[in-house]
Coordinates of N, CA and C in Angstrom, one line a residue:
M4 N 0.8 -1.2 0.0 CA 0.0 0.0 0.0 C 0.9 1.2 0.0
V5 N 0.6 2.2 -0.9 CA 1.3 3.5 -0.9 C 0.8 4.4 0.2
T6 N 1.6 5.0 1.0 CA 1.2 5.9 2.0 C 1.5 7.3 1.7
A7 N 1.0 8.2 2.5 CA 1.2 9.6 2.3 C 2.7 10.0 2.3
A8 N 3.5 9.5 3.2 CA 4.9 9.9 3.4 C 5.7 9.7 2.1
P9 N 5.7 8.5 1.5 CA 6.5 8.4 0.3 C 6.0 9.2 -0.8
I10 N 4.7 9.4 -0.9 CA 4.2 10.3 -1.9 C 4.7 11.7 -1.8
L11 N 4.6 12.3 -0.6 CA 5.1 13.6 -0.4 C 6.6 13.7 -0.6
K12 N 7.3 12.7 -0.1 CA 8.8 12.7 -0.2 C 9.2 12.7 -1.7
S13 N 8.4 12.0 -2.5 CA 8.8 11.9 -4.0 C 8.5 13.1 -4.8
M14 N 7.8 14.1 -4.2 CA 7.3 15.2 -5.1 C 8.4 16.1 -5.6
G15 N 9.5 16.2 -4.8 CA 10.6 17.0 -5.3 C 11.2 16.5 -6.6
R16 N 11.0 15.2 -6.8 CA 11.5 14.6 -8.1 C 10.4 14.4 -9.1
G17 N 9.2 14.7 -8.7 CA 8.1 14.5 -9.6 C 7.4 13.2 -9.4
P18 N 6.1 13.3 -9.0 CA 5.3 12.1 -8.8 C 5.0 11.5 -10.2
V19 N 5.0 10.2 -10.3 CA 4.8 9.5 -11.6 C 5.8 10.1 -12.6
P20 N 7.1 10.0 -12.3 CA 8.1 10.7 -13.1 C 8.2 10.1 -14.5
A21 N 8.6 10.9 -15.5 CA 8.9 10.4 -16.8 C 10.2 9.6 -16.7
E22 N 10.2 8.4 -17.2 CA 11.4 7.5 -17.1 C 12.3 7.5 -18.3
T23 N 11.7 8.0 -19.5 CA 12.5 8.0 -20.7 C 12.3 9.3 -21.4
A24 N 13.2 9.6 -22.3 CA 13.0 10.9 -23.1 C 11.7 10.8 -23.9
G25 N 11.4 9.6 -24.4 CA 10.1 9.5 -25.2 C 8.9 9.8 -24.4
E26 N 8.9 9.3 -23.1 CA 7.8 9.6 -22.2 C 7.7 11.1 -21.9
L27 N 8.9 11.8 -21.8 CA 8.8 13.2 -21.5 C 8.3 14.0 -22.7
K28 N 8.7 13.5 -23.9 CA 8.2 14.2 -25.1 C 6.7 14.1 -25.2
Q29 N 6.1 12.9 -24.8 CA 4.7 12.7 -24.9 C 4.0 13.7 -23.9
R30 N 4.6 13.9 -22.7 CA 4.0 14.9 -21.7 C 4.1 16.3 -22.2
I31 N 5.2 16.7 -22.8 CA 5.4 18.0 -23.3 C 4.4 18.3 -24.4
D32 N 4.2 17.3 -25.3 CA 3.2 17.4 -26.4 C 1.8 17.6 -25.8
A33 N 1.5 16.9 -24.7 CA 0.2 17.0 -24.1 C 0.0 18.4 -23.5
E34 N 1.1 18.9 -22.8 CA 1.1 20.2 -22.2 C 0.8 21.3 -23.3
R35 N 1.5 21.1 -24.5 CA 1.4 22.1 -25.5 C -0.1 22.2 -26.0
R36 N -0.9 21.2 -25.9 CA -2.3 21.3 -26.3 C -3.1 22.1 -25.3
G37 N -2.6 22.2 -24.1 CA -3.2 23.1 -23.1 C -4.3 22.6 -22.3
A38 N -4.9 21.4 -22.7 CA -6.0 20.8 -21.9 C -5.5 20.0 -20.7
P39 N -6.4 19.9 -19.7 CA -6.0 19.1 -18.6 C -5.8 17.6 -19.0
F40 N -4.9 16.9 -18.3 CA -4.7 15.5 -18.6 C -4.2 14.7 -17.4
L41 N -4.3 13.4 -17.5 CA -3.9 12.5 -16.4 C -2.7 11.7 -16.9
V42 N -1.8 11.4 -16.0 CA -0.7 10.5 -16.3 C -0.6 9.4 -15.2
Y43 N -0.5 8.2 -15.7 CA -0.4 7.1 -14.7 C 0.3 5.9 -15.5
R44 N 0.5 4.8 -14.8 CA 1.2 3.7 -15.4 C 0.3 2.4 -15.3
D45 N 0.4 1.6 -16.3 CA -0.4 0.3 -16.2 C 0.4 -0.7 -15.5
E46 N -0.1 -2.0 -15.5 CA 0.5 -3.0 -14.7 C 1.9 -3.4 -15.2
K47 N 2.3 -3.0 -16.4 CA 3.6 -3.3 -17.0 C 4.5 -2.1 -16.9
G48 N 4.0 -1.0 -16.2 CA 4.9 0.1 -16.0 C 4.9 1.1 -17.2
R49 N 4.0 0.9 -18.2 CA 3.9 1.7 -19.3 C 3.2 3.0 -19.0
Q50 N 3.7 4.1 -19.5 CA 3.0 5.4 -19.3 C 1.7 5.5 -20.1
L51 N 0.7 6.0 -19.4 CA -0.6 6.2 -20.0 C -1.0 7.7 -19.8
I52 N -1.4 8.3 -20.8 CA -1.9 9.7 -20.7 C -3.3 9.8 -21.2
Y53 N -4.2 10.3 -20.3 CA -5.6 10.4 -20.7 C -6.0 11.9 -20.7
T54 N -6.4 12.3 -21.8 CA -6.9 13.7 -22.0 C -8.4 13.7 -22.3
P55 N -9.2 14.2 -21.4 CA -10.7 14.2 -21.6 C -11.0 15.1 -22.8
G56 N -12.0 14.8 -23.5 CA -12.5 15.6 -24.6 C -13.0 16.9 -24.0
K57 N -13.1 17.9 -24.9 CA -13.5 19.3 -24.4 C -14.9 19.3 -23.9
D58 N -15.8 18.4 -24.4 CA -17.2 18.3 -24.0 C -17.4 17.4 -22.8
R59 N -16.4 16.7 -22.3 CA -16.6 15.8 -21.2 C -16.7 16.6 -19.9
R60 N -17.7 16.3 -19.1 CA -17.9 17.0 -17.8 C -17.6 16.1 -16.6
R61 N -17.6 14.7 -16.9 CA -17.5 13.8 -15.8 C -16.7 12.6 -16.3
L62 N -15.8 12.1 -15.5 CA -15.0 10.9 -15.8 C -15.1 9.9 -14.6
S63 N -15.3 8.6 -14.9 CA -15.3 7.6 -13.9 C -13.9 6.9 -13.8
V64 N -13.6 6.5 -12.6 CA -12.4 5.8 -12.3 C -12.7 4.5 -11.6
G65 N -12.1 3.4 -12.1 CA -12.4 2.1 -11.5 C -11.9 1.0 -12.2
R66 N -12.2 -0.2 -11.7 CA -11.8 -1.5 -12.4 C -12.8 -1.9 -13.5
S67 N -13.9 -1.3 -13.5 CA -14.9 -1.7 -14.5 C -14.4 -1.4 -15.9
E68 N -14.7 -2.2 -16.9 CA -14.3 -2.0 -18.3 C -14.9 -0.7 -18.8
A69 N -16.0 -0.3 -18.2 CA -16.7 0.9 -18.7 C -16.1 2.2 -18.1
A70 N -15.2 2.1 -17.2 CA -14.6 3.2 -16.6 C -13.7 4.0 -17.6
D71 N -13.8 5.3 -17.5 CA -13.0 6.2 -18.4 C -11.5 6.0 -18.1
V72 N -11.2 6.1 -16.8 CA -9.8 5.8 -16.3 C -9.8 4.4 -15.7
N73 N -9.5 3.5 -16.6 CA -9.6 2.1 -16.2 C -8.3 1.6 -15.5
V74 N -8.5 1.1 -14.3 CA -7.3 0.6 -13.5 C -7.7 -0.8 -13.1
A75 N -8.1 -1.6 -14.1 CA -8.5 -3.0 -13.8 C -7.3 -3.9 -13.2
F76 N -6.1 -3.4 -13.4 CA -4.9 -4.2 -12.9 C -4.7 -4.0 -11.4
D77 N -5.4 -3.1 -10.8 CA -5.2 -2.8 -9.4 C -6.3 -3.4 -8.5
P78 N -6.1 -4.5 -7.8 CA -7.2 -5.2 -7.1 C -7.7 -4.3 -5.9
E79 N -7.0 -3.3 -5.5 CA -7.4 -2.5 -4.4 C -8.4 -1.3 -4.8
V80 N -8.6 -1.3 -6.1 CA -9.5 -0.3 -6.7 C -10.9 -0.9 -6.9
S81 N -11.9 -0.2 -6.5 CA -13.3 -0.7 -6.6 C -13.7 -0.6 -8.1
R82 N -14.7 -1.4 -8.5 CA -15.2 -1.4 -9.9 C -15.6 0.0 -10.3
V83 N -16.4 0.7 -9.4 CA -16.7 2.1 -9.6 C -16.1 2.8 -8.3
H84 N -14.9 3.5 -8.5 CA -14.1 3.9 -7.4 C -14.3 5.4 -7.1
A85 N -14.3 6.2 -8.1 CA -14.4 7.7 -7.9 C -14.8 8.3 -9.2
E86 N -15.1 9.6 -9.1 CA -15.5 10.4 -10.3 C -14.7 11.7 -10.3
L87 N -14.2 12.1 -11.5 CA -13.7 13.4 -11.7 C -14.7 14.2 -12.4
E88 N -15.0 15.4 -11.9 CA -16.1 16.2 -12.5 C -15.6 17.6 -12.8
R89 N -15.9 18.1 -14.0 CA -15.5 19.5 -14.4 C -16.6 20.5 -13.9
L90 N -16.2 21.5 -13.1 CA -17.2 22.5 -12.7 C -16.6 23.8 -13.2
G91 N -17.2 24.4 -14.2 CA -16.7 25.6 -14.8 C -15.3 25.3 -15.5
E92 N -14.3 25.9 -15.1 CA -12.9 25.7 -15.6 C -12.1 24.8 -14.7
E93 N -12.7 24.3 -13.6 CA -12.0 23.5 -12.6 C -12.4 22.1 -12.7
W94 N -11.5 21.2 -12.3 CA -11.8 19.8 -12.1 C -11.8 19.4 -10.6
T95 N -12.7 18.5 -10.2 CA -12.8 18.1 -8.9 C -12.8 16.6 -8.8
L96 N -12.4 16.0 -7.7 CA -12.4 14.6 -7.4 C -13.5 14.3 -6.4
A97 N -14.4 13.4 -6.7 CA -15.4 13.1 -5.7 C -15.4 11.6 -5.4
D98 N -15.5 11.3 -4.2 CA -15.6 9.9 -3.7 C -16.6 9.8 -2.6
D99 N -17.8 9.8 -3.0 CA -18.9 9.9 -2.0 C -19.3 8.5 -1.6
G100 N -18.4 7.8 -1.0 CA -18.6 6.4 -0.5 C -18.6 5.4 -1.6
L101 N -18.2 5.7 -2.8 CA -18.2 4.8 -3.9 C -17.2 3.7 -3.7
S102 N -16.0 4.0 -3.2 CA -14.9 3.0 -3.1 C -14.8 2.4 -1.7
R103 N -14.2 1.3 -1.6 CA -14.0 0.6 -0.3 C -12.8 1.1 0.4
N104 N -11.7 1.4 -0.4 CA -10.5 1.9 0.2 C -10.2 3.3 0.1
G105 N -11.1 4.1 -0.5 CA -11.0 5.5 -0.5 C -10.1 6.1 -1.6
S106 N -10.1 7.4 -1.8 CA -9.3 8.1 -2.8 C -8.6 9.2 -2.1
F107 N -7.4 9.5 -2.6 CA -6.5 10.4 -1.9 C -5.9 11.4 -2.9
V108 N -5.7 12.6 -2.3 CA -5.0 13.7 -3.1 C -3.9 14.2 -2.3
N109 N -2.7 14.1 -2.8 CA -1.5 14.5 -2.1 C -1.4 13.8 -0.7
G110 N -1.8 12.6 -0.6 CA -1.7 11.8 0.6 C -2.9 12.0 1.6
E111 N -3.8 12.9 1.3 CA -5.0 13.2 2.1 C -6.2 12.5 1.6
R112 N -6.9 11.8 2.4 CA -8.2 11.1 2.0 C -9.2 12.1 1.6
V113 N -9.9 11.9 0.5 CA -10.9 12.8 0.0 C -12.3 12.4 0.7
V114 N -12.9 13.3 1.3 CA -14.2 13.1 1.9 C -15.2 14.1 1.2
G115 N -16.0 13.5 0.4 CA -16.9 14.3 -0.4 C -16.2 14.7 -1.7
R116 N -15.9 16.0 -1.9 CA -15.4 16.5 -3.1 C -14.1 17.4 -2.8
R117 N -13.1 17.3 -3.7 CA -11.9 18.0 -3.6 C -11.5 18.7 -4.9
R118 N -11.3 20.0 -4.9 CA -10.8 20.7 -6.1 C -9.4 20.3 -6.4
L119 N -9.2 20.0 -7.7 CA -7.8 19.6 -8.1 C -7.0 20.8 -8.7
R120 N -5.8 20.8 -8.4 CA -4.9 21.8 -8.9 C -3.7 21.2 -9.7
D121 N -3.1 21.9 -10.6 CA -2.1 21.4 -11.4 C -1.0 20.8 -10.6
G122 N -0.6 19.6 -10.9 CA 0.5 18.9 -10.1 C 0.0 18.1 -9.0
D123 N -1.3 18.0 -8.7 CA -1.8 17.2 -7.6 C -1.5 15.7 -8.0
V124 N -1.3 14.9 -6.9 CA -1.1 13.5 -7.1 C -2.3 12.7 -6.5
L125 N -3.0 12.0 -7.3 CA -4.2 11.3 -6.9 C -3.8 9.8 -6.6
R126 N -4.4 9.2 -5.7 CA -4.2 7.8 -5.4 C -5.5 7.0 -5.3
F127 N -5.6 6.0 -6.1 CA -6.7 5.0 -6.1 C -6.1 3.7 -5.9
G128 N -6.4 3.0 -4.7 CA -5.7 1.8 -4.4 C -4.2 2.0 -4.4
D129 N -3.4 1.2 -5.1 CA -2.0 1.4 -5.2 C -1.6 2.2 -6.4
T130 N -2.5 2.8 -7.1 CA -2.2 3.5 -8.4 C -2.1 5.0 -8.2
L131 N -1.0 5.6 -8.6 CA -0.8 7.0 -8.5 C -1.1 7.6 -9.9
V132 N -1.8 8.7 -9.8 CA -2.2 9.4 -11.0 C -1.9 10.9 -10.9
L133 N -1.1 11.4 -11.8 CA -0.7 12.8 -11.8 C -1.7 13.6 -12.6
F134 N -2.3 14.7 -11.9 CA -3.2 15.5 -12.6 C -2.5 16.8 -13.1
R135 N -2.6 17.0 -14.4 CA -1.9 18.2 -15.0 C -3.0 19.1 -15.6
A136 N -2.9 20.4 -15.4 CA -3.7 21.4 -16.0 C -2.8 22.5 -16.5
P137 N -2.2 22.4 -17.6 CA -1.1 23.3 -18.1 C -1.6 24.7 -18.1
S138 N -2.8 25.0 -18.5 CA -3.3 26.4 -18.6 C -3.4 27.0 -17.2
R139 N -3.5 26.2 -16.1 CA -3.7 26.7 -14.8 C -2.4 26.6 -14.0
A140 N -1.3 26.1 -14.6 CA 0.0 26.0 -13.9 C 0.4 27.3 -13.4
G141 N 0.8 27.4 -12.1 CA 1.2 28.6 -11.4 C 0.1 29.5 -10.9
A142 N -1.1 29.1 -11.3 CA -2.3 30.0 -10.8 C -2.6 29.8 -9.4
D143 N -2.3 28.6 -8.9 CA -2.5 28.3 -7.5 C -1.3 27.6 -6.8
E144 N -1.1 27.8 -5.6 CA 0.0 27.2 -4.9 C -0.5 25.8 -4.5
T145 N 0.2 24.7 -4.9 CA -0.1 23.4 -4.6 C 1.0 22.7 -3.8
V146 N 0.7 21.6 -3.2 CA 1.8 20.8 -2.5 C 2.9 20.5 -3.4
A147 N 2.5 19.9 -4.6 CA 3.5 19.5 -5.6 C 4.4 20.6 -6.1
A148 N 3.8 21.7 -6.4 CA 4.5 22.8 -7.0 C 5.4 23.5 -5.9
G149 N 4.9 23.5 -4.6 CA 5.6 24.2 -3.6 C 7.0 23.8 -3.3
V150 N 7.3 22.5 -3.7 CA 8.7 22.0 -3.4 C 9.6 22.1 -4.5
R151 N 9.1 22.7 -5.6 CA 10.0 22.9 -6.8 C 10.4 24.3 -7.0
P152 N 11.6 24.5 -7.5 CA 12.0 25.9 -7.8 C 11.1 26.5 -8.8
H153 N 11.0 27.9 -8.8 CA 10.1 28.6 -9.7 C 11.0 29.6 -10.5
A154 N 10.5 30.3 -11.4 CA 11.3 31.1 -12.3 C 12.0 32.2 -11.5
A155 N 11.5 32.7 -10.4 CA 12.1 33.8 -9.7 C 13.4 33.3 -9.0
S156 N 13.5 32.0 -8.8 CA 14.7 31.5 -8.1 C 15.8 31.0 -9.1
I157 N 15.6 31.1 -10.3 CA 16.5 30.7 -11.4 C 17.1 31.9 -12.1
T158 N 18.4 32.0 -12.2 CA 19.0 33.1 -12.9 C 18.7 33.0 -14.4
E159 N 18.8 34.1 -15.1 CA 18.5 34.2 -16.5 C 19.4 33.2 -17.3
T160 N 20.7 33.1 -16.9 CA 21.6 32.2 -17.6 C 21.1 30.8 -17.4
Q161 N 20.7 30.4 -16.2 CA 20.3 29.1 -15.9 C 19.0 28.8 -16.6
R162 N 18.1 29.7 -16.7 CA 16.9 29.5 -17.5 C 17.2 29.2 -19.0
R163 N 18.1 30.0 -19.5 CA 18.5 29.8 -20.9 C 19.1 28.4 -21.1
I164 N 19.8 27.9 -20.1 CA 20.4 26.6 -20.2 C 19.3 25.5 -20.1
L165 N 18.3 25.8 -19.3 CA 17.2 24.8 -19.2 C 16.4 24.8 -20.5
V166 N 16.2 25.9 -21.1 CA 15.5 26.0 -22.4 C 16.2 25.2 -23.4
A167 N 17.6 25.4 -23.5 CA 18.4 24.7 -24.4 C 18.4 23.2 -24.2
L168 N 18.4 22.8 -22.9 CA 18.4 21.4 -22.5 C 17.1 20.7 -23.0
C169 N 16.0 21.5 -22.9 CA 14.7 20.9 -23.3 C 14.4 21.1 -24.8
R170 N 15.2 21.8 -25.5 CA 14.9 22.2 -26.9 C 14.6 21.0 -27.8
P171 N 15.2 19.9 -27.7 CA 14.9 18.7 -28.6 C 13.4 18.2 -28.4
F172 N 12.7 18.7 -27.4 CA 11.4 18.2 -27.2 C 10.4 19.2 -27.8
G173 N 10.8 20.2 -28.5 CA 10.0 21.2 -29.2 C 9.2 20.6 -30.3
P174 N 8.2 21.3 -30.9 CA 7.4 20.8 -32.0 C 8.3 20.6 -33.2
G175 N 8.1 19.5 -33.9 CA 8.8 19.3 -35.2 C 10.2 18.7 -35.0
S176 N 10.6 18.5 -33.7 CA 11.9 17.9 -33.4 C 11.9 16.4 -33.8
E177 N 13.0 15.9 -34.3 CA 13.0 14.5 -34.7 C 13.5 13.7 -33.5
F178 N 14.2 14.3 -32.6 CA 14.9 13.5 -31.5 C 14.2 13.8 -30.2
A179 N 14.1 12.8 -29.4 CA 13.5 13.0 -28.1 C 14.5 12.6 -27.0
T180 N 15.5 13.5 -26.9 CA 16.5 13.3 -25.8 C 17.0 14.7 -25.5
P181 N 17.3 14.9 -24.2 CA 17.8 16.2 -23.8 C 19.1 16.6 -24.6
A182 N 19.3 17.9 -24.8 CA 20.4 18.4 -25.5 C 21.7 18.0 -24.7
T183 N 22.8 17.8 -25.5 CA 24.1 17.6 -24.9 C 24.7 18.9 -24.4
N184 N 25.7 18.8 -23.5 CA 26.4 20.0 -23.0 C 26.9 20.9 -24.2
K185 N 27.5 20.2 -25.2 CA 28.0 20.9 -26.4 C 26.9 21.7 -27.1
Q186 N 25.7 21.0 -27.3 CA 24.6 21.7 -28.0 C 24.1 22.9 -27.2
I187 N 24.0 22.7 -25.8 CA 23.6 23.8 -25.0 C 24.6 25.0 -25.0
A188 N 25.9 24.6 -25.0 CA 26.9 25.7 -25.0 C 26.8 26.5 -26.3
E189 N 26.5 25.8 -27.4 CA 26.4 26.5 -28.7 C 25.2 27.4 -28.8
E190 N 24.1 27.0 -28.1 CA 22.9 27.8 -28.2 C 23.0 29.0 -27.3
V191 N 23.6 28.9 -26.1 CA 23.6 30.0 -25.1 C 24.9 30.8 -25.1
F192 N 25.8 30.4 -26.0 CA 27.1 31.1 -26.2 C 27.9 31.1 -24.9
L193 N 28.0 29.9 -24.3 CA 28.9 29.7 -23.1 C 29.9 28.6 -23.4
S194 N 30.9 28.4 -22.6 CA 31.8 27.3 -22.7 C 31.1 26.1 -22.2
V195 N 31.6 24.9 -22.6 CA 31.0 23.6 -22.1 C 31.2 23.6 -20.6
D196 N 32.4 24.0 -20.1 CA 32.7 24.0 -18.6 C 31.7 24.8 -17.9
A197 N 31.3 26.0 -18.4 CA 30.3 26.9 -17.8 C 29.0 26.2 -17.7
V198 N 28.6 25.5 -18.8 CA 27.3 24.8 -18.9 C 27.3 23.7 -17.8
K199 N 28.4 23.0 -17.7 CA 28.5 21.9 -16.7 C 28.3 22.4 -15.3
A200 N 29.0 23.6 -15.0 CA 28.9 24.2 -13.7 C 27.5 24.6 -13.4
N201 N 26.8 25.2 -14.3 CA 25.4 25.6 -14.1 C 24.5 24.4 -13.9
L202 N 24.7 23.4 -14.7 CA 23.9 22.2 -14.6 C 24.1 21.6 -13.2
R203 N 25.3 21.6 -12.7 CA 25.5 21.0 -11.3 C 24.6 21.7 -10.3
V204 N 24.6 23.1 -10.4 CA 23.8 23.9 -9.5 C 22.3 23.5 -9.7
L205 N 21.9 23.4 -11.0 CA 20.5 23.0 -11.3 C 20.1 21.6 -10.8
F206 N 21.0 20.7 -10.9 CA 20.7 19.3 -10.4 C 20.5 19.4 -8.9
E207 N 21.2 20.2 -8.2 CA 21.1 20.4 -6.8 C 19.8 21.1 -6.5
R208 N 19.5 22.2 -7.2 CA 18.3 23.0 -6.9 C 17.0 22.2 -7.2
F209 N 17.0 21.4 -8.2 CA 15.8 20.6 -8.5 C 15.8 19.2 -7.8
E210 N 16.8 19.0 -7.0 CA 16.9 17.8 -6.1 C 17.0 16.5 -7.0
V211 N 17.8 16.5 -8.0 CA 17.9 15.3 -8.9 C 19.4 14.9 -8.9
R212 N 20.2 15.4 -8.1 CA 21.7 15.1 -8.2 C 22.0 13.7 -7.8
D213 N 21.1 13.0 -7.0 CA 21.4 11.6 -6.6 C 20.8 10.6 -7.6
L214 N 20.2 11.0 -8.6 CA 19.6 10.1 -9.6 C 20.7 9.5 -10.5
P215 N 20.5 8.3 -11.1 CA 21.5 7.8 -12.0 C 21.7 8.8 -13.1
Q216 N 22.9 8.8 -13.6 CA 23.3 9.8 -14.7 C 22.4 9.8 -15.9
N217 N 22.0 8.6 -16.3 CA 21.1 8.5 -17.5 C 19.7 9.0 -17.3
K218 N 19.3 9.2 -16.0 CA 18.0 9.7 -15.7 C 18.0 11.2 -15.3
K219 N 19.2 11.6 -14.8 CA 19.3 13.0 -14.2 C 18.8 14.1 -15.2
R220 N 19.3 14.0 -16.4 CA 19.0 15.1 -17.4 C 17.5 15.1 -17.8
I221 N 17.0 13.8 -17.9 CA 15.6 13.7 -18.3 C 14.7 14.3 -17.2
R222 N 15.0 13.9 -15.9 CA 14.2 14.4 -14.8 C 14.3 15.9 -14.7
L223 N 15.5 16.5 -14.9 CA 15.7 17.9 -14.8 C 14.8 18.6 -15.9
A224 N 14.8 18.1 -17.1 CA 14.0 18.7 -18.2 C 12.5 18.6 -17.8
E225 N 12.1 17.4 -17.3 CA 10.7 17.3 -16.9 C 10.3 18.3 -15.8
L226 N 11.1 18.5 -14.8 CA 10.7 19.4 -13.7 C 10.8 20.8 -14.2
A227 N 11.7 21.1 -15.1 CA 11.8 22.5 -15.6 C 10.6 22.9 -16.3
V228 N 10.0 22.0 -17.0 CA 8.7 22.2 -17.7 C 7.6 22.2 -16.8
R229 N 7.5 21.3 -15.8 CA 6.4 21.2 -14.9 C 6.3 22.4 -14.0
S230 N 7.5 22.9 -13.6 CA 7.5 24.1 -12.7 C 7.2 25.4 -13.4
G231 N 7.2 25.4 -14.7 CA 6.9 26.6 -15.4 C 8.1 27.4 -15.8
V232 N 9.3 27.0 -15.3 CA 10.6 27.7 -15.6 C 10.8 27.7 -17.2
V233 N 10.4 26.5 -17.8 CA 10.4 26.4 -19.2 C 9.0 26.1 -19.7
S234 N 8.5 26.8 -20.6 CA 7.2 26.6 -21.2 C 7.3 26.0 -22.5
P235 N 6.3 25.2 -23.0 CA 6.3 24.7 -24.3 C 6.5 25.7 -25.4
R236 N 6.1 26.9 -25.2 CA 6.3 28.0 -26.1 C 7.8 28.3 -26.3
D237 N 8.5 28.2 -25.2 CA 9.9 28.5 -25.2 C 10.7 27.6 -26.2
L238 N 10.1 26.4 -26.4 CA 10.8 25.3 -27.2 C 10.4 25.4 -28.7
D239 N 9.5 26.3 -29.0 CA 9.1 26.4 -30.4 C 10.0 27.5 -31.1
R240 N 10.9 27.0 -32.0 CA 11.8 27.9 -32.7 C 11.0 28.7 -33.8
R241 N 9.8 28.3 -34.1 CA 9.1 29.0 -35.1 C 8.6 30.4 -34.7
R242 N 8.6 30.6 -33.3 CA 8.0 31.8 -32.8 C 9.1 33.0 -32.9

């Protein structure tokens, strides 16, 4: 059973983190469309992204085949577990006694209805679901966003380095992998050594320094976008 403590502890590195550059590109593409979406993993660990249609006002969550967010692989989830409902421009999570084991937002059990904010982590049984609302990012202070750096805490040089790092995830890009130090240096007109020094500071600031080397740059790029330091618009060279 996943408990509140590990959920909150993991937020500095991003709940339901992108594990590969391909997964990160899928998320950035979803953000670029601007509509709210959900990110979770199936029983084989594959990333699933669910984006409700513009006309959808209500989504069901459960093990039932008819559920919009189907988590049939999780035995701790009820057949009809909870509902997500759109009220105006906001989404809410409701669990009015539908489930046996309850629904949680950022580790807190939902009683009745709970308004969702960008970056919230939902839990149904043992399944974690990341709620993203790109158009609302930064509009409200949330638990998930509160532990991540924001634009005001990043120098302009560091922000330019982050934009260059994420550049390959822009529209029309053929490659889905963070930029190399050499590519970053060429874009921001710095030496490779200066880029490395700034990246070391950013690894520390975004709390990813202890990750394996092959995941560190992907996670940094993911958090740079999720925190709003880098926006999908920044990655579009056509602008």
